[in-house]
JSON list of C-alpha atoms in Angstrom, two decimals:
[
{"chain": "A", "resi": 693, "resn": "GLU", "atom": "CA", "xyz": [5.14, 6.77, 30.70]},
{"chain": "A", "resi": 694, "resn": "THR", "atom": "CA", "xyz": [6.62, 3.69, 29.55]},
{"chain": "A", "resi": 695, "resn": "GLY", "atom": "CA", "xyz": [7.08, 3.19, 25.52]},
{"chain": "A", "resi": 696, "resn": "VAL", "atom": "CA", "xyz": [6.58, -0.12, 23.29]},
{"chain": "A", "resi": 697, "resn": "THR", "atom": "CA", "xyz": [10.08, -2.75, 24.18]},
{"chain": "A", "resi": 698, "resn": "GLN", "atom": "CA", "xyz": [11.51, -5.41, 22.00]},
{"chain": "A", "resi": 699, "resn": "SER", "atom": "CA", "xyz": [13.57, -8.34, 22.72]},
{"chain": "A", "resi": 700, "resn": "PRO", "atom": "CA", "xyz": [16.20, -9.12, 21.71]},
{"chain": "A", "resi": 701, "resn": "THR", "atom": "CA", "xyz": [17.91, -6.05, 20.08]},
{"chain": "A", "resi": 702, "resn": "HIS", "atom": "CA", "xyz": [19.71, -8.89, 18.03]},
{"chain": "A", "resi": 703, "resn": "LEU", "atom": "CA", "xyz": [19.72, -12.70, 16.87]},
{"chain": "A", "resi": 704, "resn": "ILE", "atom": "CA", "xyz": [21.12, -14.97, 14.48]},
{"chain": "A", "resi": 705, "resn": "LYS", "atom": "CA", "xyz": [19.74, -18.28, 13.92]},
{"chain": "A", "resi": 706, "resn": "THR", "atom": "CA", "xyz": [20.68, -21.13, 11.44]},
{"chain": "A", "resi": 707, "resn": "ARG", "atom": "CA", "xyz": [17.98, -22.19, 8.61]},
{"chain": "A", "resi": 708, "resn": "GLY", "atom": "CA", "xyz": [15.45, -24.74, 10.16]},
{"chain": "A", "resi": 709, "resn": "GLN", "atom": "CA", "xyz": [15.53, -23.03, 13.47]},
{"chain": "A", "resi": 710, "resn": "GLN", "atom": "CA", "xyz": [12.85, -21.56, 15.43]},
{"chain": "A", "resi": 711, "resn": "VAL", "atom": "CA", "xyz": [12.84, -18.20, 16.91]},
{"chain": "A", "resi": 712, "resn": "THR", "atom": "CA", "xyz": [10.73, -15.99, 19.58]},
{"chain": "A", "resi": 713, "resn": "LEU", "atom": "CA", "xyz": [11.01, -12.42, 19.53]},
{"chain": "A", "resi": 714, "resn": "ARG", "atom": "CA", "xyz": [9.11, -10.48, 22.40]},
{"chain": "A", "resi": 715, "resn": "CYS", "atom": "CA", "xyz": [7.59, -7.03, 22.76]},
{"chain": "A", "resi": 716, "resn": "SER", "atom": "CA", "xyz": [6.06, -5.22, 25.90]},
{"chain": "A", "resi": 717, "resn": "SER", "atom": "CA", "xyz": [3.49, -2.47, 24.53]},
{"chain": "A", "resi": 718, "resn": "GLN", "atom": "CA", "xyz": [2.88, 1.04, 25.29]},
{"chain": "A", "resi": 719, "resn": "SER", "atom": "CA", "xyz": [1.17, 1.64, 28.76]},
{"chain": "A", "resi": 720, "resn": "GLY", "atom": "CA", "xyz": [-2.32, 1.46, 28.61]},
{"chain": "A", "resi": 721, "resn": "HIS", "atom": "CA", "xyz": [-2.54, -0.04, 25.05]},
{"chain": "A", "resi": 722, "resn": "ASN", "atom": "CA", "xyz": [-4.21, -3.21, 24.71]},
{"chain": "A", "resi": 723, "resn": "THR", "atom": "CA", "xyz": [-3.75, -4.24, 21.25]},
{"chain": "A", "resi": 724, "resn": "VAL", "atom": "CA", "xyz": [-0.13, -5.02, 19.74]},
{"chain": "A", "resi": 725, "resn": "SER", "atom": "CA", "xyz": [0.65, -5.82, 15.92]},
{"chain": "A", "resi": 726, "resn": "TRP", "atom": "CA", "xyz": [3.86, -7.06, 14.40]},
{"chain": "A", "resi": 727, "resn": "TYR", "atom": "CA", "xyz": [5.33, -6.46, 11.15]},
{"chain": "A", "resi": 728, "resn": "GLN", "atom": "CA", "xyz": [8.44, -7.56, 9.01]},
{"chain": "A", "resi": 729, "resn": "GLN", "atom": "CA", "xyz": [10.76, -4.57, 7.35]},
{"chain": "A", "resi": 730, "resn": "ALA", "atom": "CA", "xyz": [13.36, -6.42, 4.86]},
{"chain": "A", "resi": 731, "resn": "LEU", "atom": "CA", "xyz": [15.96, -4.27, 4.34]},
{"chain": "A", "resi": 732, "resn": "GLY", "atom": "CA", "xyz": [15.08, -1.44, 1.77]},
{"chain": "A", "resi": 733, "resn": "GLN", "atom": "CA", "xyz": [11.83, -1.83, 2.46]},
{"chain": "A", "resi": 734, "resn": "GLY", "atom": "CA", "xyz": [8.34, -0.05, 3.89]},
{"chain": "A", "resi": 735, "resn": "PRO", "atom": "CA", "xyz": [7.01, -2.73, 7.08]},
{"chain": "A", "resi": 736, "resn": "GLN", "atom": "CA", "xyz": [4.78, -5.44, 6.14]},
{"chain": "A", "resi": 737, "resn": "PHE", "atom": "CA", "xyz": [1.64, -6.75, 8.44]},
{"chain": "A", "resi": 738, "resn": "ILE", "atom": "CA", "xyz": [2.05, -9.94, 9.87]},
{"chain": "A", "resi": 739, "resn": "PHE", "atom": "CA", "xyz": [-0.82, -10.49, 12.22]},
{"chain": "A", "resi": 740, "resn": "GLN", "atom": "CA", "xyz": [-2.89, -8.38, 15.32]},
{"chain": "A", "resi": 741, "resn": "TYR", "atom": "CA", "xyz": [-3.57, -9.46, 18.79]},
{"chain": "A", "resi": 742, "resn": "TYR", "atom": "CA", "xyz": [-6.42, -8.05, 20.39]},
{"chain": "A", "resi": 743, "resn": "ARG", "atom": "CA", "xyz": [-7.64, -8.84, 24.00]},
{"chain": "A", "resi": 744, "resn": "GLU", "atom": "CA", "xyz": [-5.72, -12.81, 23.28]},
{"chain": "A", "resi": 745, "resn": "GLU", "atom": "CA", "xyz": [-6.78, -12.97, 20.57]},
{"chain": "A", "resi": 746, "resn": "GLU", "atom": "CA", "xyz": [-6.02, -13.37, 16.52]},
{"chain": "A", "resi": 747, "resn": "ASN", "atom": "CA", "xyz": [-7.20, -9.81, 15.25]},
{"chain": "A", "resi": 748, "resn": "GLY", "atom": "CA", "xyz": [-6.08, -9.67, 11.54]},
{"chain": "A", "resi": 749, "resn": "ARG", "atom": "CA", "xyz": [-3.21, -11.62, 9.80]},
{"chain": "A", "resi": 750, "resn": "GLY", "atom": "CA", "xyz": [-1.65, -10.43, 6.93]},
{"chain": "A", "resi": 751, "resn": "ASN", "atom": "CA", "xyz": [-0.18, -12.68, 3.63]},
{"chain": "A", "resi": 752, "resn": "PHE", "atom": "CA", "xyz": [2.44, -14.64, 5.80]},
{"chain": "A", "resi": 753, "resn": "PRO", "atom": "CA", "xyz": [2.26, -18.46, 6.22]},
{"chain": "A", "resi": 754, "resn": "PRO", "atom": "CA", "xyz": [1.26, -20.47, 9.47]},
{"chain": "A", "resi": 755, "resn": "ARG", "atom": "CA", "xyz": [5.07, -21.04, 10.64]},
{"chain": "A", "resi": 756, "resn": "PHE", "atom": "CA", "xyz": [4.71, -17.27, 11.88]},
{"chain": "A", "resi": 757, "resn": "SER", "atom": "CA", "xyz": [2.86, -17.89, 14.79]},
{"chain": "A", "resi": 758, "resn": "GLY", "atom": "CA", "xyz": [1.95, -15.38, 18.26]},
{"chain": "A", "resi": 759, "resn": "LEU", "atom": "CA", "xyz": [0.62, -15.36, 21.49]},
{"chain": "A", "resi": 760, "resn": "GLN", "atom": "CA", "xyz": [-0.92, -11.98, 23.35]},
{"chain": "A", "resi": 761, "resn": "PHE", "atom": "CA", "xyz": [-0.78, -12.27, 27.35]},
{"chain": "A", "resi": 762, "resn": "PRO", "atom": "CA", "xyz": [-2.74, -10.79, 29.71]},
{"chain": "A", "resi": 763, "resn": "ASN", "atom": "CA", "xyz": [-0.58, -8.13, 30.55]},
{"chain": "A", "resi": 764, "resn": "TYR", "atom": "CA", "xyz": [-0.86, -7.31, 27.02]},
{"chain": "A", "resi": 765, "resn": "SER", "atom": "CA", "xyz": [2.80, -8.03, 26.32]},
{"chain": "A", "resi": 766, "resn": "SER", "atom": "CA", "xyz": [3.13, -10.38, 23.04]},
{"chain": "A", "resi": 767, "resn": "GLU", "atom": "CA", "xyz": [5.04, -12.76, 21.29]},
{"chain": "A", "resi": 768, "resn": "LEU", "atom": "CA", "xyz": [6.34, -14.03, 17.70]},
{"chain": "A", "resi": 769, "resn": "ASN", "atom": "CA", "xyz": [7.23, -17.29, 17.02]},
{"chain": "A", "resi": 770, "resn": "VAL", "atom": "CA", "xyz": [8.78, -18.32, 13.99]},
{"chain": "A", "resi": 771, "resn": "ASN", "atom": "CA", "xyz": [9.01, -21.94, 13.26]},
{"chain": "A", "resi": 772, "resn": "ALA", "atom": "CA", "xyz": [11.49, -23.66, 10.24]},
{"chain": "A", "resi": 773, "resn": "LEU", "atom": "CA", "xyz": [13.67, -20.70, 9.80]},
{"chain": "A", "resi": 774, "resn": "GLU", "atom": "CA", "xyz": [14.10, -19.66, 5.66]},
{"chain": "A", "resi": 775, "resn": "LEU", "atom": "CA", "xyz": [17.02, -17.24, 4.41]},
{"chain": "A", "resi": 776, "resn": "ASP", "atom": "CA", "xyz": [13.98, -14.99, 3.83]},
{"chain": "A", "resi": 777, "resn": "ASP", "atom": "CA", "xyz": [13.17, -14.58, 7.27]},
{"chain": "A", "resi": 778, "resn": "SER", "atom": "CA", "xyz": [16.00, -12.06, 7.72]},
{"chain": "A", "resi": 779, "resn": "ALA", "atom": "CA", "xyz": [14.68, -8.68, 8.61]},
{"chain": "A", "resi": 780, "resn": "LEU", "atom": "CA", "xyz": [14.09, -6.40, 11.13]},
{"chain": "A", "resi": 781, "resn": "TYR", "atom": "CA", "xyz": [10.93, -7.06, 13.12]},
{"chain": "A", "resi": 782, "resn": "LEU", "atom": "CA", "xyz": [8.62, -4.46, 14.73]},
{"chain": "A", "resi": 783, "resn": "CYS", "atom": "CA", "xyz": [6.13, -4.63, 17.16]},
{"chain": "A", "resi": 784, "resn": "ALA", "atom": "CA", "xyz": [3.72, -2.00, 17.58]},
{"chain": "A", "resi": 785, "resn": "SER", "atom": "CA", "xyz": [0.97, -1.38, 20.39]},
{"chain": "A", "resi": 786, "resn": "SER", "atom": "CA", "xyz": [-2.55, 1.42, 20.29]},
{"chain": "A", "resi": 787, "resn": "LEU", "atom": "CA", "xyz": [-5.32, 1.49, 21.89]},
{"chain": "A", "resi": 788, "resn": "ALA", "atom": "CA", "xyz": [-9.03, 0.14, 19.96]},
{"chain": "A", "resi": 789, "resn": "GLY", "atom": "CA", "xyz": [-10.49, 2.92, 21.51]},
{"chain": "A", "resi": 790, "resn": "GLY", "atom": "CA", "xyz": [-10.09, 6.59, 21.80]},
{"chain": "A", "resi": 791, "resn": "GLN", "atom": "CA", "xyz": [-9.13, 9.61, 20.34]},
{"chain": "A", "resi": 792, "resn": "PHE", "atom": "CA", "xyz": [-5.96, 8.07, 19.18]},
{"chain": "A", "resi": 793, "resn": "LYS", "atom": "CA", "xyz": [-7.77, 4.80, 18.53]},
{"chain": "A", "resi": 794, "resn": "GLY", "atom": "CA", "xyz": [-5.58, 2.85, 16.12]},
{"chain": "A", "resi": 795, "resn": "THR", "atom": "CA", "xyz": [-2.67, 4.97, 16.34]},
{"chain": "A", "resi": 796, "resn": "GLN", "atom": "CA", "xyz": [0.38, 2.77, 16.13]},
{"chain": "A", "resi": 797, "resn": "TYR", "atom": "CA", "xyz": [3.62, 3.20, 18.61]},
{"chain": "A", "resi": 798, "resn": "PHE", "atom": "CA", "xyz": [6.45, 0.92, 17.29]},
{"chain": "A", "resi": 799, "resn": "GLY", "atom": "CA", "xyz": [9.51, -0.53, 19.51]},
{"chain": "A", "resi": 800, "resn": "PRO", "atom": "CA", "xyz": [12.59, -0.20, 18.71]},
{"chain": "A", "resi": 801, "resn": "GLY", "atom": "CA", "xyz": [12.44, -3.41, 16.41]},
{"chain": "A", "resi": 802, "resn": "THR", "atom": "CA", "xyz": [14.76, -6.97, 16.11]},
{"chain": "A", "resi": 803, "resn": "ARG", "atom": "CA", "xyz": [16.97, -7.77, 13.67]},
{"chain": "A", "resi": 804, "resn": "LEU", "atom": "CA", "xyz": [17.06, -10.83, 12.97]},
{"chain": "A", "resi": 805, "resn": "THR", "atom": "CA", "xyz": [19.68, -13.09, 10.59]},
{"chain": "A", "resi": 806, "resn": "VAL", "atom": "CA", "xyz": [18.84, -16.30, 9.50]},
{"chain": "A", "resi": 807, "resn": "LEU", "atom": "CA", "xyz": [22.21, -17.54, 8.10]},
{"chain": "B", "resi": 1094, "resn": "ALA", "atom": "CA", "xyz": [-7.14, -3.28, -0.97]},
{"chain": "B", "resi": 1095, "resn": "GLN", "atom": "CA", "xyz": [-5.46, -0.71, 0.73]},
{"chain": "B", "resi": 1096, "resn": "THR", "atom": "CA", "xyz": [-2.26, 0.49, -1.13]},
{"chain": "B", "resi": 1097, "resn": "VAL", "atom": "CA", "xyz": [0.10, 3.86, -1.40]},
{"chain": "B", "resi": 1098, "resn": "THR", "atom": "CA", "xyz": [2.69, 5.01, -3.57]},
{"chain": "B", "resi": 1099, "resn": "GLN", "atom": "CA", "xyz": [5.50, 7.50, -2.77]},
{"chain": "B", "resi": 1100, "resn": "SER", "atom": "CA", "xyz": [6.74, 8.81, -6.40]},
{"chain": "B", "resi": 1101, "resn": "GLN", "atom": "CA", "xyz": [10.19, 10.42, -4.60]},
{"chain": "B", "resi": 1102, "resn": "PRO", "atom": "CA", "xyz": [13.04, 7.38, -3.67]},
{"chain": "B", "resi": 1103, "resn": "GLU", "atom": "CA", "xyz": [14.95, 10.66, -2.46]},
{"chain": "B", "resi": 1104, "resn": "MET", "atom": "CA", "xyz": [14.81, 13.68, -1.44]},
{"chain": "B", "resi": 1105, "resn": "SER", "atom": "CA", "xyz": [17.46, 16.48, -0.54]},
{"chain": "B", "resi": 1106, "resn": "VAL", "atom": "CA", "xyz": [16.98, 19.84, 1.29]},
{"chain": "B", "resi": 1107, "resn": "GLN", "atom": "CA", "xyz": [19.14, 22.63, 2.26]},
{"chain": "B", "resi": 1108, "resn": "GLU", "atom": "CA", "xyz": [19.49, 22.86, 6.44]},
{"chain": "B", "resi": 1109, "resn": "ALA", "atom": "CA", "xyz": [16.02, 25.63, 6.77]},
{"chain": "B", "resi": 1110, "resn": "GLU", "atom": "CA", "xyz": [14.44, 25.00, 3.48]},
{"chain": "B", "resi": 1111, "resn": "THR", "atom": "CA", "xyz": [11.12, 23.88, 3.19]},
{"chain": "B", "resi": 1112, "resn": "VAL", "atom": "CA", "xyz": [10.04, 20.13, 1.41]},
{"chain": "B", "resi": 1113, "resn": "THR", "atom": "CA", "xyz": [7.34, 18.53, 0.92]},
{"chain": "B", "resi": 1114, "resn": "LEU", "atom": "CA", "xyz": [7.08, 14.66, -0.16]},
{"chain": "B", "resi": 1115, "resn": "SER", "atom": "CA", "xyz": [4.57, 13.23, -1.97]},
{"chain": "B", "resi": 1116, "resn": "CYS", "atom": "CA", "xyz": [2.49, 10.36, -0.98]},
{"chain": "B", "resi": 1117, "resn": "THR", "atom": "CA", "xyz": [-1.17, 8.92, -3.32]},
{"chain": "B", "resi": 1118, "resn": "TYR", "atom": "CA", "xyz": [-2.81, 5.87, -1.90]},
{"chain": "B", "resi": 1119, "resn": "ASP", "atom": "CA", "xyz": [-6.09, 3.90, -2.50]},
{"chain": "B", "resi": 1120, "resn": "THR", "atom": "CA", "xyz": [-8.35, 1.97, 0.08]},
{"chain": "B", "resi": 1121, "resn": "SER", "atom": "CA", "xyz": [-11.81, 0.81, -0.10]},
{"chain": "B", "resi": 1122, "resn": "GLU", "atom": "CA", "xyz": [-12.42, 1.54, 3.85]},
{"chain": "B", "resi": 1123, "resn": "SER", "atom": "CA", "xyz": [-14.56, 4.59, 4.15]},
{"chain": "B", "resi": 1124, "resn": "ASP", "atom": "CA", "xyz": [-12.64, 5.32, 7.07]},
{"chain": "B", "resi": 1125, "resn": "TYR", "atom": "CA", "xyz": [-9.38, 5.14, 7.69]},
{"chain": "B", "resi": 1126, "resn": "TYR", "atom": "CA", "xyz": [-6.22, 6.88, 8.98]},
{"chain": "B", "resi": 1127, "resn": "LEU", "atom": "CA", "xyz": [-3.54, 8.43, 7.42]},
{"chain": "B", "resi": 1128, "resn": "PHE", "atom": "CA", "xyz": [-0.11, 8.63, 8.48]},
{"chain": "B", "resi": 1129, "resn": "TRP", "atom": "CA", "xyz": [3.64, 9.81, 8.09]},
{"chain": "B", "resi": 1130, "resn": "TYR", "atom": "CA", "xyz": [6.35, 8.22, 10.04]},
{"chain": "B", "resi": 1131, "resn": "LYS", "atom": "CA", "xyz": [10.47, 8.77, 10.38]},
{"chain": "B", "resi": 1132, "resn": "GLN", "atom": "CA", "xyz": [12.44, 6.28, 10.23]},
{"chain": "B", "resi": 1133, "resn": "PRO", "atom": "CA", "xyz": [16.23, 7.30, 10.90]},
{"chain": "B", "resi": 1134, "resn": "PRO", "atom": "CA", "xyz": [19.29, 5.09, 11.12]},
{"chain": "B", "resi": 1135, "resn": "SER", "atom": "CA", "xyz": [18.51, 3.79, 14.14]},
{"chain": "B", "resi": 1136, "resn": "ARG", "atom": "CA", "xyz": [15.54, 2.43, 12.56]},
{"chain": "B", "resi": 1137, "resn": "GLN", "atom": "CA", "xyz": [12.59, 3.19, 14.79]},
{"chain": "B", "resi": 1138, "resn": "MET", "atom": "CA", "xyz": [9.73, 3.93, 13.47]},
{"chain": "B", "resi": 1139, "resn": "ILE", "atom": "CA", "xyz": [8.50, 7.11, 15.00]},
{"chain": "B", "resi": 1140, "resn": "LEU", "atom": "CA", "xyz": [5.02, 8.77, 14.45]},
{"chain": "B", "resi": 1141, "resn": "VAL", "atom": "CA", "xyz": [5.54, 12.92, 12.79]},
{"chain": "B", "resi": 1142, "resn": "ILE", "atom": "CA", "xyz": [1.73, 13.11, 12.15]},
{"chain": "B", "resi": 1143, "resn": "ARG", "atom": "CA", "xyz": [-2.07, 11.34, 11.68]},
{"chain": "B", "resi": 1144, "resn": "GLN", "atom": "CA", "xyz": [-4.84, 12.75, 10.02]},
{"chain": "B", "resi": 1145, "resn": "GLU", "atom": "CA", "xyz": [-8.75, 11.48, 10.07]},
{"chain": "B", "resi": 1146, "resn": "ALA", "atom": "CA", "xyz": [-9.92, 11.01, 7.31]},
{"chain": "B", "resi": 1147, "resn": "TYR", "atom": "CA", "xyz": [-13.02, 12.20, 7.95]},
{"chain": "B", "resi": 1148, "resn": "LYS", "atom": "CA", "xyz": [-11.26, 15.23, 9.03]},
{"chain": "B", "resi": 1149, "resn": "GLN", "atom": "CA", "xyz": [-10.43, 18.54, 6.28]},
{"chain": "B", "resi": 1150, "resn": "GLN", "atom": "CA", "xyz": [-8.74, 20.44, 8.33]},
{"chain": "B", "resi": 1151, "resn": "ASN", "atom": "CA", "xyz": [-5.17, 19.49, 7.41]},
{"chain": "B", "resi": 1152, "resn": "ALA", "atom": "CA", "xyz": [-3.15, 18.40, 10.37]},
{"chain": "B", "resi": 1153, "resn": "THR", "atom": "CA", "xyz": [-0.12, 20.21, 11.97]},
{"chain": "B", "resi": 1154, "resn": "GLU", "atom": "CA", "xyz": [2.80, 19.57, 13.85]},
{"chain": "B", "resi": 1155, "resn": "ASN", "atom": "CA", "xyz": [5.36, 21.96, 14.88]},
{"chain": "B", "resi": 1156, "resn": "ARG", "atom": "CA", "xyz": [7.45, 22.24, 11.98]},
{"chain": "B", "resi": 1157, "resn": "PHE", "atom": "CA", "xyz": [4.77, 19.33, 9.86]},
{"chain": "B", "resi": 1158, "resn": "SER", "atom": "CA", "xyz": [2.02, 19.79, 7.91]},
{"chain": "B", "resi": 1159, "resn": "VAL", "atom": "CA", "xyz": [-0.41, 17.84, 5.26]},
{"chain": "B", "resi": 1160, "resn": "ASN", "atom": "CA", "xyz": [-1.44, 18.81, 2.50]},
{"chain": "B", "resi": 1161, "resn": "PHE", "atom": "CA", "xyz": [-4.83, 16.32, 2.60]},
{"chain": "B", "resi": 1162, "resn": "GLN", "atom": "CA", "xyz": [-6.42, 16.01, -1.00]},
{"chain": "B", "resi": 1163, "resn": "LYS", "atom": "CA", "xyz": [-8.90, 13.01, -0.08]},
{"chain": "B", "resi": 1164, "resn": "ALA", "atom": "CA", "xyz": [-10.69, 13.18, -3.81]},
{"chain": "B", "resi": 1165, "resn": "ALA", "atom": "CA", "xyz": [-7.14, 12.47, -5.13]},
{"chain": "B", "resi": 1166, "resn": "LYS", "atom": "CA", "xyz": [-6.32, 10.21, -2.14]},
{"chain": "B", "resi": 1167, "resn": "SER", "atom": "CA", "xyz": [-3.19, 12.69, -2.15]},
{"chain": "B", "resi": 1168, "resn": "PHE", "atom": "CA", "xyz": [-1.42, 12.99, 0.91]},
{"chain": "B", "resi": 1169, "resn": "SER", "atom": "CA", "xyz": [1.76, 15.00, 1.04]},
{"chain": "B", "resi": 1170, "resn": "LEU", "atom": "CA", "xyz": [4.11, 16.21, 3.82]},
{"chain": "B", "resi": 1171, "resn": "LYS", "atom": "CA", "xyz": [5.43, 19.01, 4.18]},
{"chain": "B", "resi": 1172, "resn": "ILE", "atom": "CA", "xyz": [8.63, 20.01, 6.75]},
{"chain": "B", "resi": 1173, "resn": "SER", "atom": "CA", "xyz": [9.66, 23.60, 7.39]},
{"chain": "B", "resi": 1174, "resn": "ASP", "atom": "CA", "xyz": [12.46, 25.12, 8.53]},
{"chain": "B", "resi": 1175, "resn": "SER", "atom": "CA", "xyz": [14.67, 21.81, 8.14]},
{"chain": "B", "resi": 1176, "resn": "GLN", "atom": "CA", "xyz": [17.09, 20.51, 10.19]},
{"chain": "B", "resi": 1177, "resn": "LEU", "atom": "CA", "xyz": [20.28, 18.34, 10.19]},
{"chain": "B", "resi": 1178, "resn": "GLY", "atom": "CA", "xyz": [18.17, 15.62, 12.30]},
{"chain": "B", "resi": 1179, "resn": "ASP", "atom": "CA", "xyz": [15.39, 15.47, 10.07]},
{"chain": "B", "resi": 1180, "resn": "ALA", "atom": "CA", "xyz": [17.56, 13.36, 7.59]},
{"chain": "B", "resi": 1181, "resn": "ALA", "atom": "CA", "xyz": [15.80, 9.84, 7.57]},
{"chain": "B", "resi": 1182, "resn": "MET", "atom": "CA", "xyz": [13.84, 7.55, 5.47]},
{"chain": "B", "resi": 1183, "resn": "TYR", "atom": "CA", "xyz": [9.98, 8.95, 5.71]},
{"chain": "B", "resi": 1184, "resn": "PHE", "atom": "CA", "xyz": [7.31, 6.62, 5.01]},
{"chain": "B", "resi": 1185, "resn": "CYS", "atom": "CA", "xyz": [3.65, 7.45, 4.73]},
{"chain": "B", "resi": 1186, "resn": "ALA", "atom": "CA", "xyz": [0.96, 4.71, 5.47]},
{"chain": "B", "resi": 1187, "resn": "THR", "atom": "CA", "xyz": [-2.97, 3.97, 5.93]},
{"chain": "B", "resi": 1188, "resn": "LEU", "atom": "CA", "xyz": [-4.52, 1.80, 8.39]},
{"chain": "B", "resi": 1189, "resn": "GLY", "atom": "CA", "xyz": [-7.82, 0.76, 7.29]},
{"chain": "B", "resi": 1190, "resn": "GLY", "atom": "CA", "xyz": [-9.99, -1.57, 9.88]},
{"chain": "B", "resi": 1191, "resn": "ASN", "atom": "CA", "xyz": [-6.42, -2.72, 11.87]},
{"chain": "B", "resi": 1192, "resn": "LYS", "atom": "CA", "xyz": [-3.51, -3.11, 9.86]},
{"chain": "B", "resi": 1193, "resn": "LEU", "atom": "CA", "xyz": [-1.14, -0.28, 8.21]},
{"chain": "B", "resi": 1194, "resn": "VAL", "atom": "CA", "xyz": [0.14, -0.14, 4.87]},
{"chain": "B", "resi": 1195, "resn": "PHE", "atom": "CA", "xyz": [3.21, 1.47, 4.05]},
{"chain": "B", "resi": 1196, "resn": "GLY", "atom": "CA", "xyz": [4.47, 3.07, 1.05]},
{"chain": "B", "resi": 1197, "resn": "ALA", "atom": "CA", "xyz": [8.35, 2.10, -0.54]},
{"chain": "B", "resi": 1198, "resn": "GLY", "atom": "CA", "xyz": [9.82, 5.35, 1.62]},
{"chain": "B", "resi": 1199, "resn": "THR", "atom": "CA", "xyz": [11.06, 8.50, 0.40]},
{"chain": "B", "resi": 1200, "resn": "ILE", "atom": "CA", "xyz": [14.98, 9.07, 1.60]},
{"chain": "B", "resi": 1201, "resn": "LEU", "atom": "CA", "xyz": [15.70, 12.76, 3.22]},
{"chain": "B", "resi": 1202, "resn": "ARG", "atom": "CA", "xyz": [18.74, 14.26, 2.70]},
{"chain": "B", "resi": 1203, "resn": "VAL", "atom": "CA", "xyz": [19.30, 17.80, 4.80]},
{"chain": "B", "resi": 1204, "resn": "LYS", "atom": "CA", "xyz": [22.24, 19.68, 3.62]},
{"chain": "B", "resi": 1205, "resn": "SER", "atom": "CA", "xyz": [24.42, 22.27, 6.05]}
]
């Protein structure tokens, strides 16, 4: 069974640029959630995708957008990067139903630095 | 709305001893789940234990167990026979609907 994978591992961008982060869900999982974790804090929910549709969104501006593909993999796009966007971005996959519904399994994260 | 509070920023335990990490939560959801995640220095978030709120029986997973007090909205994690590899940041989280809400975390240090 393949776990959640994310790419790239690290990324450095400058203010105003755009970035795309990628996530492959755990085998058999149909739901992907994205979180932002600033240093020293708990993760904050950005949004969730289920069956290629956004299925809930946290308190993040529209310049944070996403996609989910038919194979359940997902992208997080951030436009007009700001210094405060520097963080660890975590992707988590889960199943929408079954015995372990909702239990989210995390990838290793992408560390984004905005200069 | 959901909130999670971890009142212990840092805890220490001697190897082979037992330690308990505290967590309180608040949620308006009637059907929810509670979790403890571990985040070592690699920053990979690892699921430690899961509790369904409708189950009265406390969840256990090898050396890890929880004390779930639904009326008090308390969800503590007990780690028995602590090992050096248990050293990490521990996050308590609640899942209501589709999003996880995390506490601020507790750093656990294990002394040899």
